[in-house]
Amino acid sequence: MFKLFLYVKIIDGVETMLIVAFSIVIIFIDQLSKFLIRSNFHQSHQLSIIGDYLYLTFVKNRGAAFGILKGQRSFFILITVFLLIFIIYIYQNELKQTAAVKAAIGFLLGGSIANLIDRLLLHYVTDFIAFNLFDFYQLPVVNIADIFIFFGVLILIYNLLFSADRGV
């Protein structure tokens, strides 16, 4: 019995380390991409990637999407720390431990920490990926961390709503 318990704990530890490693890779890619944008673009400079539909730009985002709650840095730092604690709690105590959920947790942790680093060090989040849909709707300018957060949330919602083994 003890050997089985020890084996389960080792596997759990390895899986947790993989999530942490995955998060670190996300943070590295995000921070590197933001550094490259800040180093090579002046604010609001645009570089078309796919016509008018996808382009790179440099935006200092001091709020949320579309600049909502602009200048509320302390609020966003506090919310991010709270959400990081909540994500870790949910992972350890509530969610079914599927591969998709583990990936989502890695996405959320990596993306949240990457944006938190910007807020703490720069007092803004560097956004640089802009999408235009059908020439009439421009999505908020985002970054790599935002994309991982978005997909992490989508995976968790899907898991909670449609998984045979409901997440919680």
PDB file of C-alpha atoms in Angstrom:
ATOM      1  CA  MET A   1       0.000   0.000   0.000  1.00  0.00           C
ATOM      2  CA  PHE A   2       2.799   2.406   0.908  1.00  0.00           C
ATOM      3  CA  LYS A   3       4.549   1.741  -2.432  1.00  0.00           C
ATOM      4  CA  LEU A   4       1.342   2.584  -4.310  1.00  0.00           C
ATOM      5  CA  PHE A   5       0.930   5.817  -2.308  1.00  0.00           C
ATOM      6  CA  LEU A   6       4.563   6.753  -2.959  1.00  0.00           C
ATOM      7  CA  TYR A   7       4.178   6.000  -6.686  1.00  0.00           C
ATOM      8  CA  VAL A   8       1.045   8.183  -6.911  1.00  0.00           C
ATOM      9  CA  LYS A   9       2.820  11.033  -5.104  1.00  0.00           C
ATOM     10  CA  ILE A  10       5.837  10.818  -7.439  1.00  0.00           C
ATOM     11  CA  ILE A  11       3.604  10.855 -10.538  1.00  0.00           C
ATOM     12  CA  ASP A  12       1.615  13.782  -9.119  1.00  0.00           C
ATOM     13  CA  GLY A  13       4.860  15.646  -8.422  1.00  0.00           C
ATOM     14  CA  VAL A  14       6.172  15.030 -11.937  1.00  0.00           C
ATOM     15  CA  GLU A  15       2.896  16.216 -13.489  1.00  0.00           C
ATOM     16  CA  THR A  16       2.918  19.329 -11.320  1.00  0.00           C
ATOM     17  CA  MET A  17       6.509  20.027 -12.369  1.00  0.00           C
ATOM     18  CA  LEU A  18       5.479  19.674 -16.021  1.00  0.00           C
ATOM     19  CA  ILE A  19       2.727  22.259 -15.486  1.00  0.00           C
ATOM     20  CA  VAL A  20       5.240  24.590 -13.835  1.00  0.00           C
ATOM     21  CA  ALA A  21       7.755  24.027 -16.659  1.00  0.00           C
ATOM     22  CA  PHE A  22       5.036  24.660 -19.247  1.00  0.00           C
ATOM     23  CA  SER A  23       4.109  27.900 -17.452  1.00  0.00           C
ATOM     24  CA  ILE A  24       7.751  28.997 -17.416  1.00  0.00           C
ATOM     25  CA  VAL A  25       8.032  28.399 -21.177  1.00  0.00           C
ATOM     26  CA  ILE A  26       4.896  30.522 -21.727  1.00  0.00           C
ATOM     27  CA  ILE A  27       6.313  33.292 -19.535  1.00  0.00           C
ATOM     28  CA  PHE A  28       9.636  33.195 -21.403  1.00  0.00           C
ATOM     29  CA  ILE A  29       8.030  33.309 -24.869  1.00  0.00           C
ATOM     30  CA  ASP A  30       5.670  36.090 -23.796  1.00  0.00           C
ATOM     31  CA  GLN A  31       8.357  38.220 -22.162  1.00  0.00           C
ATOM     32  CA  LEU A  32      10.760  37.720 -25.082  1.00  0.00           C
ATOM     33  CA  SER A  33       8.099  38.727 -27.615  1.00  0.00           C
ATOM     34  CA  LYS A  34       7.196  41.814 -25.571  1.00  0.00           C
ATOM     35  CA  PHE A  35      10.862  42.779 -25.254  1.00  0.00           C
ATOM     36  CA  LEU A  36      11.322  42.477 -29.016  1.00  0.00           C
ATOM     37  CA  ILE A  37       8.262  44.657 -29.657  1.00  0.00           C
ATOM     38  CA  ARG A  38       9.352  47.317 -27.148  1.00  0.00           C
ATOM     39  CA  SER A  39      12.871  47.289 -28.646  1.00  0.00           C
ATOM     40  CA  ASN A  40      11.816  47.524 -32.297  1.00  0.00           C
ATOM     41  CA  PHE A  41       8.515  49.426 -32.384  1.00  0.00           C
ATOM     42  CA  HIS A  42       7.563  52.870 -31.221  1.00  0.00           C
ATOM     43  CA  GLN A  43       4.129  53.187 -29.662  1.00  0.00           C
ATOM     44  CA  SER A  44       1.275  52.713 -32.174  1.00  0.00           C
ATOM     45  CA  HIS A  45       3.667  51.712 -35.001  1.00  0.00           C
ATOM     46  CA  GLN A  46       1.986  49.040 -37.148  1.00  0.00           C
ATOM     47  CA  LEU A  47       3.362  46.201 -39.251  1.00  0.00           C
ATOM     48  CA  SER A  48       0.907  44.270 -41.402  1.00  0.00           C
ATOM     49  CA  ILE A  49       1.232  40.488 -41.200  1.00  0.00           C
ATOM     50  CA  ILE A  50      -1.910  39.416 -43.100  1.00  0.00           C
ATOM     51  CA  GLY A  51      -3.409  42.349 -44.996  1.00  0.00           C
ATOM     52  CA  ASP A  52      -5.705  44.428 -42.824  1.00  0.00           C
ATOM     53  CA  TYR A  53      -6.651  41.417 -40.693  1.00  0.00           C
ATOM     54  CA  LEU A  54      -3.567  40.762 -38.577  1.00  0.00           C
ATOM     55  CA  TYR A  55      -0.825  43.191 -37.695  1.00  0.00           C
ATOM     56  CA  LEU A  56       1.751  43.935 -35.030  1.00  0.00           C
ATOM     57  CA  THR A  57       1.674  47.167 -33.104  1.00  0.00           C
ATOM     58  CA  PHE A  58       2.930  48.443 -29.733  1.00  0.00           C
ATOM     59  CA  VAL A  59       0.381  49.466 -27.129  1.00  0.00           C
ATOM     60  CA  LYS A  60       1.100  50.295 -23.493  1.00  0.00           C
ATOM     61  CA  ASN A  61      -2.040  48.925 -21.868  1.00  0.00           C
ATOM     62  CA  ARG A  62      -2.582  50.467 -18.444  1.00  0.00           C
ATOM     63  CA  GLY A  63      -6.015  48.862 -18.081  1.00  0.00           C
ATOM     64  CA  ALA A  64      -7.912  45.828 -19.333  1.00  0.00           C
ATOM     65  CA  ALA A  65      -9.218  45.097 -22.845  1.00  0.00           C
ATOM     66  CA  PHE A  66     -10.003  48.310 -24.760  1.00  0.00           C
ATOM     67  CA  GLY A  67      -8.285  50.249 -21.944  1.00  0.00           C
ATOM     68  CA  ILE A  68     -11.137  49.579 -19.497  1.00  0.00           C
ATOM     69  CA  LEU A  69     -10.238  50.587 -15.916  1.00  0.00           C
ATOM     70  CA  LYS A  70      -7.208  52.466 -17.190  1.00  0.00           C
ATOM     71  CA  GLY A  71      -4.763  53.422 -14.458  1.00  0.00           C
ATOM     72  CA  GLN A  72      -5.997  50.868 -11.917  1.00  0.00           C
ATOM     73  CA  ARG A  73      -2.641  49.083 -11.638  1.00  0.00           C
ATOM     74  CA  SER A  74      -2.991  48.116  -7.966  1.00  0.00           C
ATOM     75  CA  PHE A  75      -6.447  46.680  -8.627  1.00  0.00           C
ATOM     76  CA  PHE A  76      -5.153  44.499 -11.483  1.00  0.00           C
ATOM     77  CA  ILE A  77      -2.159  43.314  -9.449  1.00  0.00           C
ATOM     78  CA  LEU A  78      -4.426  42.366  -6.542  1.00  0.00           C
ATOM     79  CA  ILE A  79      -6.938  40.601  -8.805  1.00  0.00           C
ATOM     80  CA  THR A  80      -4.149  38.706 -10.581  1.00  0.00           C
ATOM     81  CA  VAL A  81      -2.608  37.503  -7.309  1.00  0.00           C
ATOM     82  CA  PHE A  82      -6.053  36.437  -6.071  1.00  0.00           C
ATOM     83  CA  LEU A  83      -6.751  34.583  -9.327  1.00  0.00           C
ATOM     84  CA  LEU A  84      -3.370  32.831  -9.231  1.00  0.00           C
ATOM     85  CA  ILE A  85      -4.107  31.584  -5.713  1.00  0.00           C
ATOM     86  CA  PHE A  86      -7.602  30.532  -6.811  1.00  0.00           C
ATOM     87  CA  ILE A  87      -6.256  28.671  -9.878  1.00  0.00           C
ATOM     88  CA  ILE A  88      -3.760  26.758  -7.731  1.00  0.00           C
ATOM     89  CA  TYR A  89      -6.454  25.950  -5.156  1.00  0.00           C
ATOM     90  CA  ILE A  90      -8.879  24.729  -7.827  1.00  0.00           C
ATOM     91  CA  TYR A  91      -6.151  22.631  -9.433  1.00  0.00           C
ATOM     92  CA  GLN A  92      -5.182  20.991  -6.148  1.00  0.00           C
ATOM     93  CA  ASN A  93      -8.652  20.476  -4.731  1.00  0.00           C
ATOM     94  CA  GLU A  94     -11.482  20.575  -7.229  1.00  0.00           C
ATOM     95  CA  LEU A  95     -10.814  19.781 -10.866  1.00  0.00           C
ATOM     96  CA  LYS A  96     -10.533  16.353 -12.426  1.00  0.00           C
ATOM     97  CA  GLN A  97      -6.929  15.914 -13.410  1.00  0.00           C
ATOM     98  CA  THR A  98      -7.280  15.400 -17.157  1.00  0.00           C
ATOM     99  CA  ALA A  99      -4.516  16.319 -19.591  1.00  0.00           C
ATOM    100  CA  ALA A 100      -6.686  19.155 -20.953  1.00  0.00           C
ATOM    101  CA  VAL A 101      -7.231  20.601 -17.476  1.00  0.00           C
ATOM    102  CA  LYS A 102      -3.513  20.403 -16.734  1.00  0.00           C
ATOM    103  CA  ALA A 103      -2.730  22.219 -19.990  1.00  0.00           C
ATOM    104  CA  ALA A 104      -5.361  24.863 -19.156  1.00  0.00           C
ATOM    105  CA  ILE A 105      -3.851  25.385 -15.700  1.00  0.00           C
ATOM    106  CA  GLY A 106      -0.417  25.817 -17.305  1.00  0.00           C
ATOM    107  CA  PHE A 107      -1.881  28.299 -19.808  1.00  0.00           C
ATOM    108  CA  LEU A 108      -3.575  30.315 -17.048  1.00  0.00           C
ATOM    109  CA  LEU A 109      -0.594  30.344 -14.702  1.00  0.00           C
ATOM    110  CA  GLY A 110       1.919  31.218 -17.421  1.00  0.00           C
ATOM    111  CA  GLY A 111      -0.235  33.909 -18.999  1.00  0.00           C
ATOM    112  CA  SER A 112      -1.266  35.494 -15.707  1.00  0.00           C
ATOM    113  CA  ILE A 113       2.265  35.593 -14.322  1.00  0.00           C
ATOM    114  CA  ALA A 114       3.641  37.003 -17.594  1.00  0.00           C
ATOM    115  CA  ASN A 115       1.182  39.913 -17.538  1.00  0.00           C
ATOM    116  CA  LEU A 116       1.763  40.395 -13.797  1.00  0.00           C
ATOM    117  CA  ILE A 117       5.501  40.789 -14.488  1.00  0.00           C
ATOM    118  CA  ASP A 118       4.691  43.629 -16.911  1.00  0.00           C
ATOM    119  CA  ARG A 119       2.420  45.368 -14.413  1.00  0.00           C
ATOM    120  CA  LEU A 120       4.975  45.091 -11.616  1.00  0.00           C
ATOM    121  CA  LEU A 121       8.045  46.141 -13.626  1.00  0.00           C
ATOM    122  CA  LEU A 122       6.676  48.459 -16.318  1.00  0.00           C
ATOM    123  CA  HIS A 123       3.404  49.712 -14.786  1.00  0.00           C
ATOM    124  CA  TYR A 124       1.611  48.627 -17.975  1.00  0.00           C
ATOM    125  CA  VAL A 125       1.104  45.480 -20.043  1.00  0.00           C
ATOM    126  CA  THR A 126       2.763  45.356 -23.454  1.00  0.00           C
ATOM    127  CA  ASP A 127       0.163  44.424 -26.088  1.00  0.00           C
ATOM    128  CA  PHE A 128       1.105  43.988 -29.728  1.00  0.00           C
ATOM    129  CA  ILE A 129      -1.101  41.540 -31.663  1.00  0.00           C
ATOM    130  CA  ALA A 130      -4.045  43.200 -33.423  1.00  0.00           C
ATOM    131  CA  PHE A 131      -6.860  41.425 -35.259  1.00  0.00           C
ATOM    132  CA  ASN A 132      -9.476  43.024 -37.504  1.00  0.00           C
ATOM    133  CA  LEU A 133     -12.502  40.904 -38.329  1.00  0.00           C
ATOM    134  CA  PHE A 134     -14.256  41.502 -41.628  1.00  0.00           C
ATOM    135  CA  ASP A 135     -13.129  45.142 -41.862  1.00  0.00           C
ATOM    136  CA  PHE A 136     -15.730  46.260 -39.331  1.00  0.00           C
ATOM    137  CA  TYR A 137     -14.662  44.978 -35.919  1.00  0.00           C
ATOM    138  CA  GLN A 138     -11.269  45.392 -34.331  1.00  0.00           C
ATOM    139  CA  LEU A 139     -10.564  43.107 -31.397  1.00  0.00           C
ATOM    140  CA  PRO A 140      -8.553  44.476 -28.481  1.00  0.00           C
ATOM    141  CA  VAL A 141      -4.803  44.447 -29.040  1.00  0.00           C
ATOM    142  CA  VAL A 142      -3.423  41.463 -27.117  1.00  0.00           C
ATOM    143  CA  ASN A 143      -0.182  39.653 -26.344  1.00  0.00           C
ATOM    144  CA  ILE A 144       0.961  36.025 -26.135  1.00  0.00           C
ATOM    145  CA  ALA A 145      -0.029  35.779 -22.457  1.00  0.00           C
ATOM    146  CA  ASP A 146      -3.568  36.976 -23.225  1.00  0.00           C
ATOM    147  CA  ILE A 147      -3.941  34.313 -25.915  1.00  0.00           C
ATOM    148  CA  PHE A 148      -2.865  31.560 -23.519  1.00  0.00           C
ATOM    149  CA  ILE A 149      -5.226  32.891 -20.832  1.00  0.00           C
ATOM    150  CA  PHE A 150      -8.087  32.944 -23.347  1.00  0.00           C
ATOM    151  CA  PHE A 151      -7.505  29.343 -24.426  1.00  0.00           C
ATOM    152  CA  GLY A 152      -6.990  28.218 -20.818  1.00  0.00           C
ATOM    153  CA  VAL A 153     -10.386  29.642 -19.875  1.00  0.00           C
ATOM    154  CA  LEU A 154     -12.006  28.062 -22.962  1.00  0.00           C
ATOM    155  CA  ILE A 155     -10.574  24.644 -22.106  1.00  0.00           C
ATOM    156  CA  LEU A 156     -11.798  24.867 -18.501  1.00  0.00           C
ATOM    157  CA  ILE A 157     -15.276  26.006 -19.552  1.00  0.00           C
ATOM    158  CA  TYR A 158     -15.470  23.182 -22.084  1.00  0.00           C
ATOM    159  CA  ASN A 159     -14.300  20.709 -19.449  1.00  0.00           C
ATOM    160  CA  LEU A 160     -16.873  21.931 -16.945  1.00  0.00           C
ATOM    161  CA  LEU A 161     -19.775  21.938 -19.402  1.00  0.00           C
ATOM    162  CA  PHE A 162     -19.152  19.048 -21.761  1.00  0.00           C
ATOM    163  CA  SER A 163     -16.760  16.575 -20.183  1.00  0.00           C
ATOM    164  CA  ALA A 164     -18.189  13.172 -19.242  1.00  0.00           C
ATOM    165  CA  ASP A 165     -16.391  13.551 -15.907  1.00  0.00           C
ATOM    166  CA  ARG A 166     -17.542  17.064 -15.071  1.00  0.00           C
ATOM    167  CA  GLY A 167     -14.648  19.098 -13.717  1.00  0.00           C
ATOM    168  CA  VAL A 168     -15.946  19.947 -10.257  1.00  0.00           C
TER     169      VAL A 168
END
